[in-house]
GROMACS .gro file of C-alpha atoms in nm:
model
  293
    1UNK     CA    1   4.147  -0.621  -4.218
    2UNK     CA    2   4.434  -0.917  -4.263
    3UNK     CA    3   4.556  -1.200  -4.110
    4UNK     CA    4   4.672  -1.012  -3.760
    5UNK     CA    5   4.531  -1.150  -3.446
    6UNK     CA    6   4.150  -1.065  -3.366
    7UNK     CA    7   4.183  -0.916  -3.004
    8UNK     CA    8   4.467  -0.689  -3.205
    9UNK     CA    9   4.171  -0.543  -3.425
   10UNK     CA   10   3.980  -0.530  -3.118
   11UNK     CA   11   4.235  -0.316  -2.844
   12UNK     CA   12   4.209  -0.049  -3.186
   13UNK     CA   13   3.822  -0.038  -3.247
   14UNK     CA   14   3.586   0.189  -3.127
   15UNK     CA   15   3.237   0.067  -3.173
   16UNK     CA   16   2.972   0.367  -3.358
   17UNK     CA   17   2.666   0.202  -3.540
   18UNK     CA   18   2.534  -0.047  -3.389
   19UNK     CA   19   2.132  -0.209  -3.427
   20UNK     CA   20   2.001   0.119  -3.581
   21UNK     CA   21   1.948   0.062  -3.957
   22UNK     CA   22   2.084  -0.334  -3.977
   23UNK     CA   23   1.914  -0.539  -4.026
   24UNK     CA   24   2.010  -0.923  -3.871
   25UNK     CA   25   2.164  -1.143  -4.018
   26UNK     CA   26   1.943  -1.504  -3.984
   27UNK     CA   27   2.234  -1.743  -4.020
   28UNK     CA   28   2.446  -1.619  -3.795
   29UNK     CA   29   2.306  -1.450  -3.543
   30UNK     CA   30   2.517  -1.181  -3.615
   31UNK     CA   31   2.382  -0.770  -3.678
   32UNK     CA   32   2.375  -0.696  -4.093
   33UNK     CA   33   2.570  -0.426  -4.175
   34UNK     CA   34   2.854  -0.302  -3.854
   35UNK     CA   35   3.042   0.005  -3.914
   36UNK     CA   36   3.373   0.004  -3.700
   37UNK     CA   37   3.652   0.251  -3.726
   38UNK     CA   38   3.979   0.133  -3.637
   39UNK     CA   39   4.312   0.380  -3.506
   40UNK     CA   40   4.632   0.300  -3.541
   41UNK     CA   41   4.815   0.640  -3.506
   42UNK     CA   42   4.743   0.927  -3.629
   43UNK     CA   43   4.526   0.792  -3.891
   44UNK     CA   44   4.154   0.710  -3.833
   45UNK     CA   45   3.971   0.458  -4.117
   46UNK     CA   46   3.633   0.403  -4.096
   47UNK     CA   47   3.663  -0.005  -4.247
   48UNK     CA   48   3.342  -0.221  -4.291
   49UNK     CA   49   3.246  -0.564  -4.363
   50UNK     CA   50   3.112  -0.751  -4.660
   51UNK     CA   51   2.757  -0.797  -4.537
   52UNK     CA   52   2.922  -0.835  -4.123
   53UNK     CA   53   2.973  -1.268  -4.182
   54UNK     CA   54   3.210  -1.328  -3.998
   55UNK     CA   55   3.493  -1.588  -4.086
   56UNK     CA   56   3.637  -1.891  -3.988
   57UNK     CA   57   3.990  -1.703  -3.887
   58UNK     CA   58   3.707  -1.453  -3.705
   59UNK     CA   59   3.463  -1.572  -3.617
   60UNK     CA   60   3.283  -1.266  -3.449
   61UNK     CA   61   3.206  -0.946  -3.559
   62UNK     CA   62   3.390  -0.637  -3.436
   63UNK     CA   63   3.134  -0.477  -3.249
   64UNK     CA   64   3.125  -0.786  -3.051
   65UNK     CA   65   3.456  -0.859  -3.002
   66UNK     CA   66   3.434  -0.543  -2.879
   67UNK     CA   67   3.183  -0.612  -2.634
   68UNK     CA   68   3.355  -0.920  -2.481
   69UNK     CA   69   3.684  -0.655  -2.462
   70UNK     CA   70   3.486  -0.488  -2.233
   71UNK     CA   71   3.316  -0.723  -2.070
   72UNK     CA   72   2.956  -0.582  -2.201
   73UNK     CA   73   2.648  -0.778  -2.095
   74UNK     CA   74   2.498  -0.911  -2.460
   75UNK     CA   75   2.804  -0.977  -2.560
   76UNK     CA   76   2.830  -1.345  -2.674
   77UNK     CA   77   2.668  -1.378  -3.093
   78UNK     CA   78   2.346  -1.585  -2.956
   79UNK     CA   79   2.229  -1.256  -2.719
   80UNK     CA   80   2.278  -1.027  -3.045
   81UNK     CA   81   1.999  -1.105  -3.276
   82UNK     CA   82   1.605  -1.034  -3.202
   83UNK     CA   83   1.501  -1.326  -3.331
   84UNK     CA   84   1.720  -1.562  -3.083
   85UNK     CA   85   1.582  -1.648  -2.687
   86UNK     CA   86   1.890  -1.649  -2.456
   87UNK     CA   87   1.907  -1.967  -2.184
   88UNK     CA   88   1.641  -1.880  -1.946
   89UNK     CA   89   1.869  -1.824  -1.675
   90UNK     CA   90   1.733  -1.447  -1.366
   91UNK     CA   91   2.056  -1.299  -1.486
   92UNK     CA   92   1.958  -1.237  -1.828
   93UNK     CA   93   1.556  -1.270  -1.912
   94UNK     CA   94   1.567  -1.209  -2.299
   95UNK     CA   95   1.176  -1.159  -2.455
   96UNK     CA   96   1.265  -1.119  -2.788
   97UNK     CA   97   1.419  -0.806  -2.735
   98UNK     CA   98   1.714  -0.633  -2.961
   99UNK     CA   99   2.053  -0.588  -2.815
  100UNK     CA  100   2.013  -0.234  -2.614
  101UNK     CA  101   1.712  -0.361  -2.398
  102UNK     CA  102   1.864  -0.658  -2.333
  103UNK     CA  103   2.196  -0.417  -2.250
  104UNK     CA  104   2.036  -0.253  -2.010
  105UNK     CA  105   1.847  -0.556  -1.846
  106UNK     CA  106   2.109  -0.773  -1.776
  107UNK     CA  107   2.319  -0.390  -1.712
  108UNK     CA  108   2.060  -0.316  -1.397
  109UNK     CA  109   1.990  -0.637  -1.270
  110UNK     CA  110   2.359  -0.659  -1.190
  111UNK     CA  111   2.340  -0.365  -1.044
  112UNK     CA  112   2.062  -0.431  -0.870
  113UNK     CA  113   1.940  -0.726  -0.868
  114UNK     CA  114   1.551  -0.756  -0.857
  115UNK     CA  115   1.365  -0.859  -0.562
  116UNK     CA  116   1.167  -1.146  -0.635
  117UNK     CA  117   1.039  -1.275  -0.995
  118UNK     CA  118   0.750  -1.426  -0.825
  119UNK     CA  119   0.484  -1.204  -0.806
  120UNK     CA  120   0.331  -1.077  -0.508
  121UNK     CA  121  -0.047  -0.996  -0.610
  122UNK     CA  122  -0.182  -1.349  -0.544
  123UNK     CA  123  -0.082  -1.709  -0.495
  124UNK     CA  124   0.279  -1.823  -0.414
  125UNK     CA  125   0.410  -1.485  -0.437
  126UNK     CA  126   0.133  -1.350  -0.207
  127UNK     CA  127   0.275  -1.554   0.048
  128UNK     CA  128   0.611  -1.528   0.048
  129UNK     CA  129   0.566  -1.123   0.095
  130UNK     CA  130   0.325  -1.206   0.459
  131UNK     CA  131   0.581  -1.399   0.553
  132UNK     CA  132   0.870  -1.183   0.461
  133UNK     CA  133   0.662  -0.919   0.673
  134UNK     CA  134   0.587  -1.107   0.989
  135UNK     CA  135   0.986  -1.189   0.976
  136UNK     CA  136   1.045  -0.841   0.938
  137UNK     CA  137   0.800  -0.760   1.259
  138UNK     CA  138   0.959  -1.083   1.438
  139UNK     CA  139   1.264  -0.909   1.402
  140UNK     CA  140   1.264  -0.549   1.456
  141UNK     CA  141   1.013  -0.674   1.759
  142UNK     CA  142   1.307  -0.859   1.911
  143UNK     CA  143   1.537  -0.557   1.773
  144UNK     CA  144   1.395  -0.327   2.046
  145UNK     CA  145   1.343  -0.577   2.349
  146UNK     CA  146   1.689  -0.624   2.389
  147UNK     CA  147   1.767  -0.302   2.320
  148UNK     CA  148   1.561  -0.165   2.613
  149UNK     CA  149   1.700  -0.467   2.806
  150UNK     CA  150   2.041  -0.336   2.726
  151UNK     CA  151   1.933  -0.002   2.854
  152UNK     CA  152   1.792  -0.140   3.236
  153UNK     CA  153   2.088  -0.297   3.273
  154UNK     CA  154   2.350  -0.002   3.214
  155UNK     CA  155   2.146   0.175   3.442
  156UNK     CA  156   2.059  -0.058   3.701
  157UNK     CA  157   2.488  -0.098   3.686
  158UNK     CA  158   2.541   0.242   3.679
  159UNK     CA  159   2.372   0.288   4.023
  160UNK     CA  160   2.463  -0.019   4.163
  161UNK     CA  161   2.803   0.182   4.156
  162UNK     CA  162   2.722   0.502   4.250
  163UNK     CA  163   2.513   0.504   4.537
  164UNK     CA  164   2.441   0.911   4.623
  165UNK     CA  165   2.371   1.219   4.431
  166UNK     CA  166   2.694   1.315   4.500
  167UNK     CA  167   2.915   1.015   4.335
  168UNK     CA  168   2.672   1.080   4.034
  169UNK     CA  169   2.762   1.328   4.019
  170UNK     CA  170   3.087   1.301   4.050
  171UNK     CA  171   3.057   1.039   3.809
  172UNK     CA  172   2.930   1.203   3.533
  173UNK     CA  173   3.285   1.483   3.538
  174UNK     CA  174   3.477   1.250   3.375
  175UNK     CA  175   3.519   1.134   3.043
  176UNK     CA  176   3.498   0.790   3.023
  177UNK     CA  177   3.154   0.808   3.146
  178UNK     CA  178   3.117   1.100   2.864
  179UNK     CA  179   3.279   0.868   2.619
  180UNK     CA  180   2.973   0.610   2.683
  181UNK     CA  181   2.724   0.812   2.686
  182UNK     CA  182   2.780   0.971   2.359
  183UNK     CA  183   2.812   0.516   2.250
  184UNK     CA  184   2.525   0.514   2.346
  185UNK     CA  185   2.351   0.816   2.167
  186UNK     CA  186   2.538   0.701   1.835
  187UNK     CA  187   2.389   0.378   1.877
  188UNK     CA  188   2.006   0.477   1.892
  189UNK     CA  189   2.075   0.687   1.650
  190UNK     CA  190   2.145   0.377   1.469
  191UNK     CA  191   1.907   0.203   1.579
  192UNK     CA  192   1.640   0.478   1.467
  193UNK     CA  193   1.775   0.504   1.131
  194UNK     CA  194   1.826   0.173   1.043
  195UNK     CA  195   1.454   0.154   1.155
  196UNK     CA  196   1.331   0.434   0.936
  197UNK     CA  197   1.454   0.255   0.608
  198UNK     CA  198   1.303  -0.045   0.680
  199UNK     CA  199   0.980   0.153   0.673
  200UNK     CA  200   1.113   0.326   0.392
  201UNK     CA  201   1.150   0.019   0.217
  202UNK     CA  202   0.809  -0.165   0.283
  203UNK     CA  203   0.595   0.154   0.196
  204UNK     CA  204   0.780   0.148  -0.068
  205UNK     CA  205   0.750  -0.194  -0.207
  206UNK     CA  206   0.371  -0.173  -0.108
  207UNK     CA  207   0.349   0.146  -0.308
  208UNK     CA  208   0.516  -0.100  -0.599
  209UNK     CA  209   0.279  -0.338  -0.570
  210UNK     CA  210  -0.012  -0.110  -0.545
  211UNK     CA  211   0.094   0.068  -0.884
  212UNK     CA  212   0.143  -0.265  -1.069
  213UNK     CA  213  -0.219  -0.423  -0.909
  214UNK     CA  214  -0.339  -0.050  -1.041
  215UNK     CA  215  -0.196  -0.138  -1.416
  216UNK     CA  216  -0.241  -0.434  -1.445
  217UNK     CA  217  -0.685  -0.399  -1.379
  218UNK     CA  218  -0.635  -0.043  -1.638
  219UNK     CA  219  -0.453  -0.297  -1.876
  220UNK     CA  220  -0.765  -0.505  -1.863
  221UNK     CA  221  -1.061  -0.220  -1.852
  222UNK     CA  222  -0.936  -0.050  -2.148
  223UNK     CA  223  -0.855  -0.398  -2.325
  224UNK     CA  224  -1.232  -0.532  -2.278
  225UNK     CA  225  -1.323  -0.140  -2.347
  226UNK     CA  226  -1.152  -0.198  -2.685
  227UNK     CA  227  -1.305  -0.550  -2.786
  228UNK     CA  228  -1.606  -0.374  -2.659
  229UNK     CA  229  -1.598  -0.032  -2.887
  230UNK     CA  230  -1.489  -0.263  -3.191
  231UNK     CA  231  -1.744  -0.479  -3.185
  232UNK     CA  232  -2.002  -0.150  -3.158
  233UNK     CA  233  -1.814   0.020  -3.429
  234UNK     CA  234  -1.849  -0.370  -3.614
  235UNK     CA  235  -2.224  -0.335  -3.622
  236UNK     CA  236  -2.273   0.025  -3.674
  237UNK     CA  237  -2.054   0.009  -3.974
  238UNK     CA  238  -2.294  -0.054  -4.255
  239UNK     CA  239  -2.644   0.140  -4.153
  240UNK     CA  240  -2.896   0.007  -4.411
  241UNK     CA  241  -3.251   0.109  -4.426
  242UNK     CA  242  -3.404  -0.223  -4.200
  243UNK     CA  243  -3.096  -0.089  -3.887
  244UNK     CA  244  -3.285   0.234  -3.962
  245UNK     CA  245  -3.560   0.107  -3.937
  246UNK     CA  246  -3.536  -0.124  -3.637
  247UNK     CA  247  -3.369   0.159  -3.384
  248UNK     CA  248  -3.698   0.390  -3.494
  249UNK     CA  249  -3.879   0.140  -3.320
  250UNK     CA  250  -3.644   0.107  -3.030
  251UNK     CA  251  -3.631   0.471  -2.972
  252UNK     CA  252  -4.069   0.529  -2.966
  253UNK     CA  253  -3.981   0.200  -2.742
  254UNK     CA  254  -3.835   0.377  -2.471
  255UNK     CA  255  -4.025   0.666  -2.526
  256UNK     CA  256  -4.370   0.518  -2.434
  257UNK     CA  257  -4.147   0.319  -2.166
  258UNK     CA  258  -4.047   0.616  -1.994
  259UNK     CA  259  -4.397   0.796  -2.000
  260UNK     CA  260  -4.547   0.523  -1.887
  261UNK     CA  261  -4.327   0.562  -1.599
  262UNK     CA  262  -4.371   0.923  -1.471
  263UNK     CA  263  -4.739   0.844  -1.550
  264UNK     CA  264  -4.703   0.603  -1.255
  265UNK     CA  265  -4.548   0.816  -1.059
  266UNK     CA  266  -4.759   1.103  -1.069
  267UNK     CA  267  -5.001   0.866  -1.022
  268UNK     CA  268  -4.897   0.706  -0.660
  269UNK     CA  269  -4.786   1.030  -0.552
  270UNK     CA  270  -5.149   1.187  -0.614
  271UNK     CA  271  -5.273   0.833  -0.421
  272UNK     CA  272  -5.015   0.874  -0.149
  273UNK     CA  273  -5.108   1.272  -0.089
  274UNK     CA  274  -5.466   1.225  -0.142
  275UNK     CA  275  -5.465   0.954   0.209
  276UNK     CA  276  -5.219   1.164   0.448
  277UNK     CA  277  -5.555   1.437   0.348
  278UNK     CA  278  -5.724   1.151   0.519
  279UNK     CA  279  -5.623   1.052   0.794
  280UNK     CA  280  -5.541   1.401   0.916
  281UNK     CA  281  -5.905   1.497   0.863
  282UNK     CA  282  -6.005   1.156   1.057
  283UNK     CA  283  -5.780   1.237   1.352
  284UNK     CA  284  -5.849   1.568   1.330
  285UNK     CA  285  -6.268   1.494   1.346
  286UNK     CA  286  -6.190   1.258   1.583
  287UNK     CA  287  -6.017   1.528   1.799
  288UNK     CA  288  -6.241   1.745   1.768
  289UNK     CA  289  -6.578   1.504   1.935
  290UNK     CA  290  -6.435   1.409   2.208
  291UNK     CA  291  -6.403   1.759   2.293
  292UNK     CA  292  -6.690   1.879   2.214
  293UNK     CA  293  -6.866   1.648   2.436
   0.00000   0.00000   0.00000
């Protein structure tokens, strides 16, 4: 590498292999095996440092410098380490993850920032979401009222300007009137589009919230099921004679209970039928006696 400046090196560097195979050096928080290619004219030479440990003159490794020069996020050496935790800033949410996932997260958040870091399912987040929805509804209502008022005012102005039907027809033939009509129509279209977009955004937000809730519920259920299954497996792993005997007894008890229940149901049904028959017979007998007399 020599004593030439770092930035000359960086300007002629391509990063080939990154953190795939290489472990992380715990002392300096840098990848342990990183390869770069130095391009000078037609000659292409691969360069690998001894363990990629930075020296006193060049405190950063080649890929780190390349990233810094390119302005990529997660380029600082303490962000490259898996075991290192970044400072708690909203821009970089890093939780013991590798460099590539870190970069993706940061890039995504730079491109389109997340709507709100607070979960919207309960507590403060839910209140915040409800407040936002109320505010949006109020704004929409106000806009609609303003639009209606403007339209009414324009119509009144036209009527006041043009008294008779003939004057109105003559006015409609002019260019200015046509231009105004086009503008009005454009405004209306824009307003409709905005409303549709807002509605779509709201629907998407609600869907996201529902999906998150469903996923959380499913995860919780799965965890509970797994725990239950593990417990059951532990119980049934060791099959001893006593266990087998206990099972047989349980089965016998269950069978007896079922038989008893069935017998009781049958008896109840028979009793009910007998009672109904007796009632019918009594009614018929009473009616018959009355007719005879």
